[in-house]
Coordinates of C-alpha atoms in Angstrom, one line a residue:
M1 CA -2.9 1.9 -6.3
E2 CA -4.5 5.2 -5.8
S3 CA -7.2 5.2 -3.0
K4 CA -9.7 7.1 -5.2
S5 CA -9.5 4.6 -8.1
T6 CA -9.8 1.8 -5.5
F7 CA -12.9 3.3 -3.8
R8 CA -14.5 3.8 -7.3
R9 CA -13.8 0.2 -8.1
L10 CA -15.1 -0.9 -4.8
L11 CA -18.3 1.0 -5.4
G12 CA -18.8 -1.1 -8.6
Y13 CA -19.8 -4.0 -6.3
T14 CA -22.6 -2.1 -4.8
R15 CA -24.4 -1.4 -8.1
P16 CA -26.2 -4.8 -8.4
Y17 CA -27.8 -3.9 -5.0
K18 CA -29.3 -0.5 -5.9
S19 CA -32.8 -1.6 -4.7
V20 CA -31.3 -2.7 -1.3
Y21 CA -29.4 0.7 -1.0
L22 CA -32.6 2.5 -1.7
I23 CA -34.4 0.8 1.1
L24 CA -31.3 1.7 3.3
L25 CA -31.6 5.3 2.2
I26 CA -35.3 5.2 3.3
T27 CA -34.5 3.8 6.8
M28 CA -31.6 6.2 7.0
I29 CA -33.9 9.2 6.5
A30 CA -36.6 7.6 8.8
G31 CA -34.0 6.9 11.4
V32 CA -32.8 10.6 11.3
T33 CA -36.3 11.9 11.4
L34 CA -37.2 9.7 14.4
D35 CA -34.0 10.8 16.3
L36 CA -34.8 14.5 15.7
S37 CA -38.4 13.9 16.8
I38 CA -37.1 12.9 20.2
A39 CA -35.8 16.3 20.6
W40 CA -39.1 17.7 19.7
Y41 CA -40.9 15.3 22.0
L42 CA -38.7 16.3 24.9
N43 CA -39.4 19.9 24.3
R44 CA -43.1 19.4 24.2
I45 CA -43.3 17.1 27.3
T46 CA -40.9 19.3 29.4
N47 CA -42.9 22.4 28.6
A48 CA -46.2 20.6 29.3
A49 CA -44.7 19.5 32.8
V50 CA -43.5 23.1 33.6
E51 CA -46.8 24.5 32.5
A52 CA -48.8 21.9 34.3
D53 CA -50.8 21.4 31.0
S54 CA -52.6 18.0 31.8
S55 CA -54.7 18.2 28.7
A56 CA -51.6 17.6 26.6
W57 CA -50.6 14.3 28.3
P58 CA -52.9 11.8 26.3
S59 CA -51.6 13.0 22.9
L60 CA -47.9 13.1 24.2
I61 CA -48.3 9.4 25.4
G62 CA -49.7 8.3 22.2
T63 CA -46.9 10.2 20.3
G64 CA -44.3 8.5 22.5
V65 CA -45.7 5.0 21.8
L66 CA -45.8 5.8 18.0
I67 CA -42.1 7.0 18.1
L68 CA -41.2 3.8 20.0
V69 CA -43.0 1.4 17.6
L70 CA -41.6 3.2 14.5
T71 CA -38.1 3.2 15.9
V72 CA -38.3 -0.6 16.6
I73 CA -39.6 -1.3 13.1
N74 CA -37.2 1.0 11.3
G75 CA -34.2 -0.4 13.4
Y76 CA -35.0 -3.9 12.4
A77 CA -35.4 -3.1 8.6
D78 CA -32.1 -1.0 8.8
T79 CA -30.1 -3.9 10.5
Y80 CA -31.5 -6.6 8.3
Y81 CA -30.8 -4.9 5.0
K82 CA -27.3 -3.8 6.1
T83 CA -26.5 -7.4 6.9
R84 CA -28.0 -8.5 3.6
V85 CA -26.0 -6.1 1.4
S86 CA -22.8 -6.6 3.4
S87 CA -23.2 -10.4 3.1
S88 CA -23.9 -10.3 -0.6
I89 CA -21.1 -8.0 -1.5
R90 CA -18.6 -10.0 0.6
N91 CA -19.9 -13.2 -1.2
D92 CA -19.5 -11.5 -4.7
I93 CA -15.9 -10.5 -3.8
R94 CA -15.1 -13.9 -2.2
L95 CA -16.4 -15.9 -5.1
G96 CA -14.7 -13.6 -7.7
T97 CA -11.4 -14.0 -5.7
L98 CA -11.8 -17.8 -5.5
K99 CA -12.6 -18.0 -9.2
K100 CA -9.6 -15.8 -10.0
L101 CA -7.3 -18.0 -7.8
L102 CA -8.4 -21.2 -9.5
C103 CA -7.6 -19.7 -12.9
L104 CA -4.1 -18.4 -11.9
P105 CA -0.9 -20.1 -13.3
G106 CA 1.3 -22.4 -11.2
E107 CA 4.0 -19.6 -10.9
F108 CA 1.5 -17.5 -8.8
Y109 CA 1.3 -20.2 -6.3
Q110 CA 5.0 -20.7 -6.1
S111 CA 5.3 -17.0 -5.1
H112 CA 2.4 -16.6 -2.7
H113 CA 1.9 -18.5 0.5
S114 CA -1.6 -20.1 1.0
G115 CA -1.8 -18.3 4.4
E116 CA -1.5 -14.9 2.6
L117 CA -4.2 -15.8 0.2
L118 CA -6.5 -17.1 3.0
T119 CA -6.1 -13.7 4.6
R120 CA -7.5 -12.0 1.4
L121 CA -10.6 -14.3 1.5
T122 CA -11.3 -13.7 5.3
S123 CA -10.2 -10.6 7.2
D124 CA -9.8 -8.3 4.0
N125 CA -13.1 -9.6 2.6
Q126 CA -14.7 -8.9 6.2
A127 CA -13.4 -5.3 6.3
I128 CA -14.8 -4.6 2.7
G129 CA -18.2 -5.9 3.7
Q130 CA -18.3 -3.7 6.8
A131 CA -17.4 -0.7 4.7
C132 CA -20.0 -1.3 2.1
S133 CA -22.9 -1.4 4.6
D134 CA -22.5 0.2 8.0
T135 CA -19.5 2.5 7.1
L136 CA -20.8 3.7 3.9
I137 CA -24.4 4.4 5.1
S138 CA -23.0 6.1 8.3
L139 CA -20.7 8.4 6.2
I140 CA -23.9 9.6 4.5
R141 CA -26.1 9.6 7.6
N142 CA -23.8 11.5 9.9
P143 CA -23.4 14.7 7.9
L144 CA -27.2 14.6 7.1
M145 CA -27.9 14.2 10.9
A146 CA -25.5 17.1 11.7
L147 CA -27.0 19.3 9.1
L148 CA -30.6 18.8 10.1
S149 CA -29.7 19.1 13.8
F150 CA -28.0 22.4 13.1
I151 CA -31.0 23.7 11.2
Y152 CA -33.3 22.6 14.0
L153 CA -30.9 24.4 16.5
L154 CA -31.3 27.5 14.5
T155 CA -35.0 27.5 15.0
I156 CA -34.7 27.1 18.8
N157 CA -32.0 29.8 19.4
W158 CA -29.7 30.8 16.4
K159 CA -27.1 32.5 18.8
L160 CA -26.6 29.3 20.7
A161 CA -26.5 27.3 17.5
L162 CA -23.6 29.4 16.1
I163 CA -21.4 28.1 18.9
C164 CA -21.5 24.6 17.4
I165 CA -20.3 25.6 13.9
F166 CA -16.6 24.9 14.6
I167 CA -17.2 21.2 15.5
G168 CA -17.6 19.8 12.1
P169 CA -14.6 21.3 10.3
V170 CA -12.2 20.7 13.2
T171 CA -13.2 17.2 13.5
L172 CA -13.0 16.6 9.8
I173 CA -9.4 18.0 9.7
I174 CA -8.5 15.5 12.5
G175 CA -9.9 12.6 10.4
G176 CA -7.9 13.7 7.4
L177 CA -4.7 14.1 9.3
F178 CA -4.9 10.5 10.8
G179 CA -6.7 8.8 8.1
N180 CA -3.4 8.0 5.9
M181 CA -1.8 6.7 9.1
L182 CA -4.6 4.4 9.8
R183 CA -4.5 3.0 6.2
K184 CA -0.8 2.4 6.4
N185 CA -1.2 0.6 9.7
S186 CA -4.1 -1.5 8.2
N187 CA -1.9 -2.6 5.4
E188 CA 1.0 -3.6 7.7
L189 CA -1.5 -5.4 10.2
Q190 CA -3.0 -7.5 7.3
H191 CA 0.6 -8.4 6.1
R192 CA 1.6 -9.6 9.5
I193 CA -1.7 -11.5 10.0
A194 CA -1.0 -13.3 6.7
G195 CA 2.5 -14.1 7.8
M196 CA 1.1 -15.5 11.1
T197 CA -1.7 -17.5 9.3
S198 CA 1.0 -19.0 6.9
Q199 CA 3.1 -20.1 10.0
I200 CA 0.1 -21.5 11.9
Q201 CA -0.9 -23.5 8.8
E202 CA 2.5 -25.0 8.3
T203 CA 2.8 -25.9 11.9
L204 CA -0.6 -27.5 12.3
G205 CA -0.1 -29.5 9.2
S206 CA 3.2 -31.1 10.4
S207 CA 2.2 -32.6 13.8
M208 CA 4.2 -35.9 13.2
V209 CA 7.3 -34.0 12.3
F210 CA 7.3 -31.5 15.2
K211 CA 6.4 -34.2 17.6
S212 CA 9.0 -36.7 16.5
F213 CA 11.8 -34.2 16.5
G214 CA 10.7 -32.4 19.6
L215 CA 10.1 -29.0 17.8
E216 CA 7.2 -27.8 20.0
K217 CA 9.2 -25.0 21.8
K218 CA 11.0 -23.9 18.7
L219 CA 7.9 -23.6 16.6
F220 CA 6.0 -21.9 19.5
Q221 CA 8.7 -19.3 19.7
R222 CA 8.3 -18.7 16.1
L223 CA 4.5 -18.3 16.4
Q224 CA 4.9 -16.2 19.6
M225 CA 7.1 -13.8 17.5
K226 CA 4.6 -13.6 14.7
S227 CA 1.7 -13.2 17.2
N228 CA 3.5 -10.5 19.1
E229 CA 4.1 -8.6 15.8
V230 CA 0.4 -8.7 15.1
S231 CA -0.3 -7.5 18.5
E232 CA 2.1 -4.7 18.3
T233 CA 0.7 -3.5 15.1
E234 CA -2.8 -3.7 16.5
I235 CA -1.8 -1.7 19.5
R236 CA -0.1 0.9 17.3
G237 CA -3.3 1.1 15.2
G238 CA -5.3 1.4 18.6
R239 CA -3.2 4.4 19.6
I240 CA -3.8 6.2 16.3
Q241 CA -7.5 5.5 16.6
A242 CA -7.7 6.5 20.2
T243 CA -6.0 9.8 19.3
V244 CA -8.6 10.5 16.7
N245 CA -11.4 9.5 18.8
G246 CA -10.2 11.3 21.9
A247 CA -9.6 14.6 20.1
A248 CA -13.0 14.4 18.3
T249 CA -14.7 13.5 21.7
A250 CA -12.8 16.4 23.5
I251 CA -14.0 18.9 20.9
G252 CA -17.6 17.6 21.2
I253 CA -17.6 17.8 25.0
L254 CA -16.1 21.3 25.0
A255 CA -18.9 22.4 22.6
F256 CA -21.4 20.7 24.7
I257 CA -20.2 22.4 28.0
I258 CA -20.2 25.9 26.4
T259 CA -23.6 25.3 25.0
F260 CA -24.9 24.1 28.3
I261 CA -23.4 27.1 30.2
V262 CA -24.6 29.6 27.7
G263 CA -27.9 27.9 27.4
G264 CA -28.5 28.0 31.0
Y265 CA -27.9 31.6 31.1
F266 CA -30.5 32.2 28.4
V267 CA -33.1 30.4 30.3
S268 CA -32.2 32.4 33.5
Q269 CA -32.7 35.6 31.6
G270 CA -35.9 34.5 30.0
M271 CA -34.4 34.4 26.6
M272 CA -35.3 30.7 26.2
A273 CA -37.7 28.2 27.6
I274 CA -36.6 25.3 29.7
G275 CA -38.1 22.7 27.2
G276 CA -36.1 24.5 24.4
L277 CA -32.9 23.9 26.4
I278 CA -33.6 20.2 27.0
A279 CA -34.3 20.0 23.2
F280 CA -31.2 21.9 22.4
I281 CA -29.1 19.5 24.6
Q282 CA -30.6 16.5 22.8
L283 CA -29.9 18.0 19.4
M284 CA -26.3 18.7 20.4
N285 CA -25.9 15.0 20.9
H286 CA -27.1 14.6 17.4
L287 CA -24.7 17.3 16.2
T288 CA -21.5 16.3 18.0
W289 CA -21.8 12.5 17.8
P290 CA -21.9 12.3 14.0
F291 CA -18.8 14.5 13.6
T292 CA -17.1 12.5 16.4
G293 CA -17.9 9.4 14.6
I294 CA -16.8 10.5 11.2
A295 CA -13.2 10.4 12.3
A296 CA -13.7 6.7 13.2
L297 CA -15.7 6.0 10.1
W298 CA -12.9 7.6 8.0
G299 CA -10.4 5.3 9.6
E300 CA -12.7 2.2 8.9
L301 CA -13.0 3.4 5.2
Q302 CA -9.2 3.7 4.9
Q303 CA -8.7 0.2 6.4
A304 CA -11.4 -1.1 3.9
I305 CA -9.6 0.6 0.9
G306 CA -6.3 -1.0 2.0
A307 CA -8.1 -4.4 2.2
A308 CA -9.6 -3.8 -1.4
D309 CA -6.1 -2.8 -2.6
R310 CA -4.7 -6.3 -1.7
I311 CA -7.8 -8.2 -3.1
F312 CA -7.6 -6.2 -6.4
K313 CA -3.9 -7.1 -6.7
V314 CA -5.0 -10.7 -6.9
L315 CA -7.9 -9.9 -9.1
D316 CA -5.6 -8.2 -11.6
E317 CA -3.1 -11.0 -11.9
K318 CA -2.9 -12.5 -15.3
E319 CA -4.8 -15.8 -15.4
E320 CA -4.2 -18.9 -17.4
Y321 CA -7.7 -18.8 -18.8
P322 CA -10.5 -16.2 -18.5
A323 CA -13.0 -18.6 -16.9
I324 CA -13.1 -21.8 -15.0
P325 CA -13.2 -24.6 -17.7
E326 CA -15.5 -27.5 -17.4
Q327 CA -14.0 -30.9 -16.7
T328 CA -13.6 -32.4 -20.0
G329 CA -12.8 -35.9 -21.3
T330 CA -9.4 -37.1 -22.2
Q331 CA -7.8 -37.0 -25.6
S332 CA -7.5 -40.2 -27.7
D333 CA -5.4 -38.9 -30.6
F334 CA -1.9 -38.9 -29.1
Q335 CA 1.0 -40.1 -31.2
S336 CA 4.1 -38.3 -30.0
L337 CA 5.6 -35.9 -27.5
E338 CA 8.8 -34.0 -28.3
L339 CA 10.9 -31.7 -26.1
R340 CA 13.4 -29.7 -28.2
E341 CA 16.2 -27.7 -26.5
I342 CA 14.2 -26.9 -23.3
S343 CA 15.7 -24.6 -20.8
F344 CA 13.9 -23.3 -17.7
G345 CA 14.6 -21.7 -14.3
Y346 CA 12.3 -19.8 -11.8
D347 CA 15.3 -17.6 -11.7
P348 CA 16.6 -17.1 -15.2
D349 CA 20.1 -16.7 -14.0
Q350 CA 19.9 -20.1 -12.3
P351 CA 18.5 -22.5 -14.8
I352 CA 17.0 -25.8 -13.5
L353 CA 16.8 -27.5 -17.0
K354 CA 19.5 -26.8 -19.7
E355 CA 18.8 -27.7 -23.3
I356 CA 16.7 -30.8 -22.6
S357 CA 15.7 -32.8 -25.6
I358 CA 13.4 -35.8 -25.3
D359 CA 11.2 -38.0 -27.7
V360 CA 8.3 -40.0 -26.2
E361 CA 6.4 -42.3 -28.5
A362 CA 2.8 -43.5 -28.0
G363 CA 2.4 -46.6 -25.9
K364 CA 6.1 -46.6 -24.6
T365 CA 7.3 -46.1 -21.2
T366 CA 9.9 -43.5 -20.5
A367 CA 11.6 -43.4 -17.1
I368 CA 13.5 -40.4 -15.6
V369 CA 16.0 -41.0 -13.0
G370 CA 18.5 -38.8 -11.2
P371 CA 19.5 -37.2 -7.9
S372 CA 17.2 -34.9 -6.1
G373 CA 17.2 -31.4 -7.7
S374 CA 18.3 -32.5 -11.0
G375 CA 15.0 -31.2 -12.5
K376 CA 12.9 -34.3 -13.0
S377 CA 9.7 -32.8 -11.5
T378 CA 10.2 -29.5 -13.2
L379 CA 9.8 -31.5 -16.4
F380 CA 6.2 -32.4 -15.3
N381 CA 5.2 -28.8 -14.5
L382 CA 6.4 -27.8 -18.1
L383 CA 4.4 -30.8 -19.7
L384 CA 1.2 -29.7 -17.8
G385 CA 1.6 -26.0 -18.7
L386 CA 2.2 -25.0 -15.0
S387 CA 5.3 -23.2 -16.2
Q388 CA 6.6 -22.1 -19.5
P389 CA 10.1 -22.7 -20.7
Q390 CA 12.4 -19.8 -21.3
E391 CA 13.8 -21.5 -24.4
G392 CA 13.0 -24.4 -26.7
K393 CA 9.6 -25.8 -27.4
I394 CA 7.5 -28.8 -26.4
M395 CA 5.2 -30.5 -29.1
I396 CA 2.4 -32.9 -28.8
N397 CA 1.5 -34.6 -32.1
G398 CA 3.9 -32.1 -33.9
E399 CA 1.9 -28.9 -32.5
E400 CA 3.6 -26.6 -30.0
I401 CA 1.8 -26.7 -26.7
Q402 CA 1.9 -22.8 -26.4
A403 CA -0.7 -22.9 -29.2
I404 CA -2.9 -25.7 -27.5
N405 CA -5.8 -24.6 -25.1
L406 CA -4.5 -25.4 -21.5
N407 CA -7.6 -27.4 -20.8
R408 CA -7.1 -29.5 -23.9
L409 CA -3.3 -29.7 -23.3
R410 CA -3.9 -31.1 -19.8
S411 CA -6.5 -33.6 -21.0
F412 CA -3.7 -35.5 -22.6
F413 CA -2.2 -36.3 -19.1
S414 CA -3.2 -38.2 -15.9
L415 CA -1.0 -37.5 -13.0
I416 CA 0.0 -39.5 -10.0
P417 CA 1.8 -37.0 -7.8
Q418 CA 4.6 -37.8 -5.2
E419 CA 2.5 -36.0 -2.6
N420 CA -0.8 -38.1 -2.6
F421 CA -3.1 -35.2 -1.9
L422 CA -6.8 -36.1 -1.4
Y423 CA -9.9 -33.7 -0.9
S424 CA -12.2 -33.9 2.0
G425 CA -15.1 -36.1 1.0
T426 CA -15.4 -39.9 0.3
I427 CA -13.2 -42.5 -1.4
R428 CA -15.7 -42.5 -4.1
D429 CA -15.5 -38.7 -4.5
N430 CA -11.8 -38.8 -4.8
I431 CA -11.6 -41.5 -7.3
A432 CA -14.4 -40.0 -9.3
D433 CA -12.4 -36.9 -9.6
G434 CA -10.6 -38.6 -12.5
K435 CA -13.9 -38.9 -14.4
A436 CA -17.1 -37.2 -13.1
D437 CA -19.5 -39.4 -15.0
A438 CA -17.8 -42.7 -14.1
T439 CA -20.0 -45.7 -13.6
E440 CA -19.7 -48.0 -10.5
E441 CA -18.0 -50.6 -12.7
E442 CA -15.4 -48.1 -13.8
L443 CA -14.8 -47.1 -10.3
I444 CA -14.3 -50.6 -9.1
R445 CA -12.0 -51.4 -12.1
A446 CA -9.8 -48.4 -11.3
A447 CA -9.6 -49.3 -7.7
T448 CA -8.7 -52.9 -8.6
D449 CA -6.0 -51.8 -11.0
A450 CA -4.5 -49.7 -8.4
N451 CA -4.6 -52.6 -5.7
A452 CA -7.0 -50.4 -3.5
I453 CA -10.1 -52.5 -3.9
D454 CA -9.4 -54.9 -1.0
F455 CA -8.8 -52.2 1.8
I456 CA -11.8 -50.3 0.3
R457 CA -14.1 -53.2 0.8
Q458 CA -12.9 -53.5 4.4
M459 CA -13.8 -50.2 5.3
P460 CA -17.2 -49.8 7.2
D461 CA -18.7 -47.7 4.4
G462 CA -16.7 -49.0 1.6
F463 CA -16.4 -46.4 -1.2
D464 CA -18.6 -43.9 0.8
T465 CA -16.0 -43.9 3.6
E466 CA -14.9 -40.3 4.6
V467 CA -11.2 -39.7 4.0
G468 CA -10.8 -36.7 6.3
E469 CA -8.9 -33.5 5.6
G470 CA -6.2 -34.2 3.0
G471 CA -7.0 -37.9 3.4
S472 CA -5.9 -37.9 7.1
R473 CA -8.2 -40.9 8.0
L474 CA -6.2 -43.2 5.6
S475 CA -2.7 -44.4 5.8
V476 CA 0.0 -43.0 3.4
G477 CA -0.1 -46.1 1.3
Q478 CA -3.9 -46.0 1.1
R479 CA -3.8 -42.5 0.0
Q480 CA -1.3 -43.3 -2.7
R481 CA -3.4 -46.1 -4.1
I482 CA -6.6 -43.9 -4.2
S483 CA -4.4 -41.3 -6.1
I484 CA -3.4 -44.0 -8.4
A485 CA -7.0 -45.1 -8.9
R486 CA -8.0 -41.5 -9.7
A487 CA -5.4 -41.2 -12.3
L488 CA -6.2 -44.6 -13.9
L489 CA -9.9 -43.7 -13.9
R490 CA -9.1 -40.5 -16.0
D491 CA -7.7 -42.8 -18.7
A492 CA -5.7 -40.2 -20.4
P493 CA -3.2 -41.4 -23.0
I494 CA -0.1 -40.2 -21.1
L495 CA 0.2 -41.3 -17.5
L496 CA 2.7 -39.1 -15.4
M497 CA 4.1 -40.8 -12.3
D498 CA 6.1 -38.9 -9.9
E499 CA 7.4 -41.6 -7.6
A500 CA 4.0 -43.2 -7.7
T501 CA 4.9 -46.4 -5.8
A502 CA 7.2 -44.7 -3.3
S503 CA 4.7 -44.9 -0.4
L504 CA 3.6 -48.4 -1.0
D505 CA 4.8 -51.5 0.8
N506 CA 6.6 -54.2 -1.1
E507 CA 3.6 -56.3 -1.7
S508 CA 1.3 -53.4 -2.8
E509 CA 4.2 -52.0 -5.0
R510 CA 4.6 -55.4 -6.8
L511 CA 0.9 -55.6 -7.6
V512 CA 0.8 -51.9 -8.8
Q513 CA 3.7 -52.6 -11.0
E514 CA 1.8 -55.6 -12.4
A515 CA -1.1 -53.3 -13.2
M516 CA 1.2 -50.8 -14.8
E517 CA 2.5 -53.5 -17.1
R518 CA -1.0 -54.5 -18.1
L519 CA -1.9 -50.9 -18.9
K520 CA 1.2 -50.2 -21.0
S521 CA -0.5 -51.4 -24.1
K522 CA -3.0 -48.5 -24.2
R523 CA -1.0 -45.8 -22.3
T524 CA 2.2 -43.8 -22.6
V525 CA 4.0 -43.6 -19.3
I526 CA 6.4 -41.1 -18.1
A527 CA 7.7 -42.1 -14.7
I528 CA 10.0 -40.5 -12.3
A529 CA 11.7 -42.9 -10.0
H530 CA 14.3 -43.2 -7.3
R531 CA 13.7 -47.0 -6.8
L532 CA 15.3 -48.0 -10.0
F533 CA 14.5 -51.6 -10.0
T534 CA 10.8 -50.5 -10.6
I535 CA 11.7 -49.2 -14.0
R536 CA 14.0 -52.0 -15.5
N537 CA 11.4 -52.7 -18.1
A538 CA 10.9 -49.2 -19.5
D539 CA 11.3 -48.6 -23.2
Q540 CA 13.9 -45.9 -22.5
I541 CA 15.5 -44.5 -19.4
L542 CA 16.6 -40.9 -19.2
V543 CA 19.4 -40.0 -16.7
M544 CA 19.3 -36.5 -15.5
D545 CA 22.0 -34.6 -13.4
N546 CA 22.3 -30.9 -12.8
G547 CA 19.6 -30.0 -15.2
T548 CA 20.8 -32.0 -18.2
V549 CA 20.2 -35.4 -19.7
T550 CA 23.5 -37.2 -19.2
D551 CA 22.6 -40.7 -20.5
R552 CA 19.6 -42.4 -22.2
G553 CA 18.9 -45.9 -23.4
T554 CA 17.3 -49.1 -22.0
H555 CA 18.2 -50.7 -18.6
E556 CA 20.6 -53.2 -20.3
E557 CA 22.2 -50.6 -22.4
L558 CA 22.8 -48.2 -19.4
I559 CA 24.2 -51.0 -17.3
M560 CA 26.6 -51.9 -19.9
S561 CA 27.7 -48.3 -20.4
E562 CA 29.1 -48.1 -16.8
G563 CA 27.9 -44.5 -16.6
R564 CA 25.8 -42.6 -14.0
Y565 CA 22.9 -45.0 -14.3
R566 CA 24.9 -47.9 -13.2
Q567 CA 26.4 -46.0 -10.3
L568 CA 22.8 -45.2 -9.2
Y569 CA 21.5 -48.6 -9.8
S570 CA 24.3 -50.2 -7.9
G571 CA 23.5 -48.0 -5.0
V572 CA 20.0 -49.3 -4.6
E573 CA 20.5 -53.0 -5.3

């Protein structure tokens, strides 16, 4: 992405805050005026002291107090409104990015790590906010300060002022030479930070695994390597920035020394008053400092453009739907689900599913069994529209799902996933995710059907018990039963169960199976199962192996056929 187009796009986020930027323009001009007035004030007070003009002191003291008060007021307003516009723009970009992420298809999340996306929302977002406030204003303020200082210098001593002309162009050349290097380093740094964040997230989320296997040292070495890569990139960027700052500072100091020597000579020859020299030195600070700072500001701007590049790449991804949909009710008109010659693979050269054909009737239970990696869970991704088949078609009630709005498509389904993820909040919140306007009676019924009501009532706060991050305050079996209750409360016509009872003890599993039997009369169930005795009463059982359906039939039919199902079933009995 070209930096100019990125910068123009970034400026688009400033337009809603024109009034705030107008205030910042006023505070900027006021700040420049107050800074220049200090040079004038030093000139007046120095000359009054040299000339022993006691009559000038009352007005000089009053002027000094006025400059002080105005500087404090202007500084407060300037800092407040910079923070306000920075925070507002960061919030706009953050919310826009979050909204986009929620609307992106499942394939996007399969190819992007959550740590990488988290970096877009944090450090990249912070860099952009800084650029849209301090950096942007300073890039306007610094040249303005340098120009007005130079004009003022000309009024004091034009010969001396000409010595300062070379500072600006040379400093700008330095910034241009190193700006691209700073941007490339920033992109590399953010990439490495994203990798480190991803590694940290994986590590901190697997305490049981790394402690039980004694992986602390191995994981620390991985994190150490990632951290060292970040540190090395930061140091390399520091060297570039130090070179820019050092060169610019050296030029400014050289100009200051030359000016001080020549100015001292002019004073000694009576060509310049001592107060004028003091004012000149003060103005030299205002002339050299802006140009010295421009190199650093240019580097910050390049880093922000690099951050914007990465965020805009996310914002330019093709979404599933243009806006976040409202949570809708479920469908009630389901009659049939058909899969015809479905083939799919994340890599087209390595298909996971190969010409799968399945018919599912309303009110029937279909079980899918087979070894790991045979494509069972991939089928659920296709049914939910998380992925699209490369060949074949999927139809609900005779209508191809590609022609169905995704929100409506998913309203046909309730999902009980294998990984029983819960959101931070209460048990009530998590069950109610199945139906936002559920009554207390509906919540209790869903919890009862999922065999969760007893342990919920034993909790100190009942349904209002906090579950912790990802449900960490509950046991695995409790989390699974909350997940089941959430799916039951949704009351969709098709219930997808991906190893739904795998985390339950034998007694809980038996009670949940009884609940499933009671619900079969009003739901269509598609269940993935490894524990085959749990699906013996299914209306049809599909045996999958290596991406294809090798056998299908009832439990009795498949046992009699002496095929793959009988081998699998015998292995678990």
